[in-house]
Amino acid sequence: MTQQNQFQTQLLDLLTEVIKQNNQVLQQNSQLIQIVVTQSSQIQELLLQLNPDEDELSNHEYLDS
């Protein structure tokens, strides 16, 4: 095997590892996004329980505070 072939093989191995790690990060990000969405829904439900007369806070309330 020539030196160039060895270099190409090493590069391919490194790229393969980078792709594997990138896929793991993407999977973790997806899980984190799902957690945030779930928690956001739970927070919204709790806010509605605290303010049952309001579906959402209006912009005026934000501006007035």
PDB file of C-alpha atoms in Angstrom, residues 28-64:
ATOM      1  CA  GLN A  28     -29.472  13.846  21.005  1.00  0.00           C
ATOM      2  CA  ASN A  29     -30.666  17.180  19.612  1.00  0.00           C
ATOM      3  CA  SER A  30     -33.879  15.555  18.483  1.00  0.00           C
ATOM      4  CA  GLN A  31     -34.432  14.127  21.961  1.00  0.00           C
ATOM      5  CA  LEU A  32     -33.719  17.504  23.556  1.00  0.00           C
ATOM      6  CA  ILE A  33     -36.144  19.239  21.207  1.00  0.00           C
ATOM      7  CA  GLN A  34     -38.832  16.732  22.174  1.00  0.00           C
ATOM      8  CA  ILE A  35     -38.155  17.386  25.868  1.00  0.00           C
ATOM      9  CA  VAL A  36     -38.412  21.149  25.332  1.00  0.00           C
ATOM     10  CA  VAL A  37     -41.676  20.772  23.408  1.00  0.00           C
ATOM     11  CA  THR A  38     -43.131  18.577  26.150  1.00  0.00           C
ATOM     12  CA  GLN A  39     -42.036  20.945  28.910  1.00  0.00           C
ATOM     13  CA  SER A  40     -43.348  23.923  26.986  1.00  0.00           C
ATOM     14  CA  SER A  41     -46.758  22.266  26.740  1.00  0.00           C
ATOM     15  CA  GLN A  42     -46.705  21.493  30.450  1.00  0.00           C
ATOM     16  CA  ILE A  43     -45.785  25.089  31.278  1.00  0.00           C
ATOM     17  CA  GLN A  44     -48.582  26.360  29.061  1.00  0.00           C
ATOM     18  CA  GLU A  45     -51.073  24.094  30.831  1.00  0.00           C
ATOM     19  CA  LEU A  46     -49.892  25.323  34.223  1.00  0.00           C
ATOM     20  CA  LEU A  47     -50.200  28.943  33.109  1.00  0.00           C
ATOM     21  CA  LEU A  48     -53.743  28.276  31.952  1.00  0.00           C
ATOM     22  CA  GLN A  49     -54.526  26.795  35.351  1.00  0.00           C
ATOM     23  CA  LEU A  50     -53.182  29.937  37.002  1.00  0.00           C
ATOM     24  CA  ASN A  51     -55.093  32.194  34.594  1.00  0.00           C
ATOM     25  CA  PRO A  52     -58.123  30.184  33.495  1.00  0.00           C
ATOM     26  CA  ASP A  53     -59.814  33.220  31.925  1.00  0.00           C
ATOM     27  CA  GLU A  54     -56.973  33.829  29.489  1.00  0.00           C
ATOM     28  CA  ASP A  55     -55.826  31.604  26.674  1.00  0.00           C
ATOM     29  CA  GLU A  56     -52.760  33.760  26.108  1.00  0.00           C
ATOM     30  CA  LEU A  57     -51.225  36.839  27.622  1.00  0.00           C
ATOM     31  CA  SER A  58     -51.886  39.799  25.400  1.00  0.00           C
ATOM     32  CA  ASN A  59     -49.207  42.116  24.080  1.00  0.00           C
ATOM     33  CA  HIS A  60     -50.701  44.944  26.112  1.00  0.00           C
ATOM     34  CA  GLU A  61     -49.966  43.144  29.332  1.00  0.00           C
ATOM     35  CA  TYR A  62     -46.344  42.746  28.307  1.00  0.00           C
ATOM     36  CA  LEU A  63     -46.084  46.396  27.324  1.00  0.00           C
ATOM     37  CA  ASP A  64     -47.745  47.630  30.506  1.00  0.00           C
TER      38      ASP A  64
END
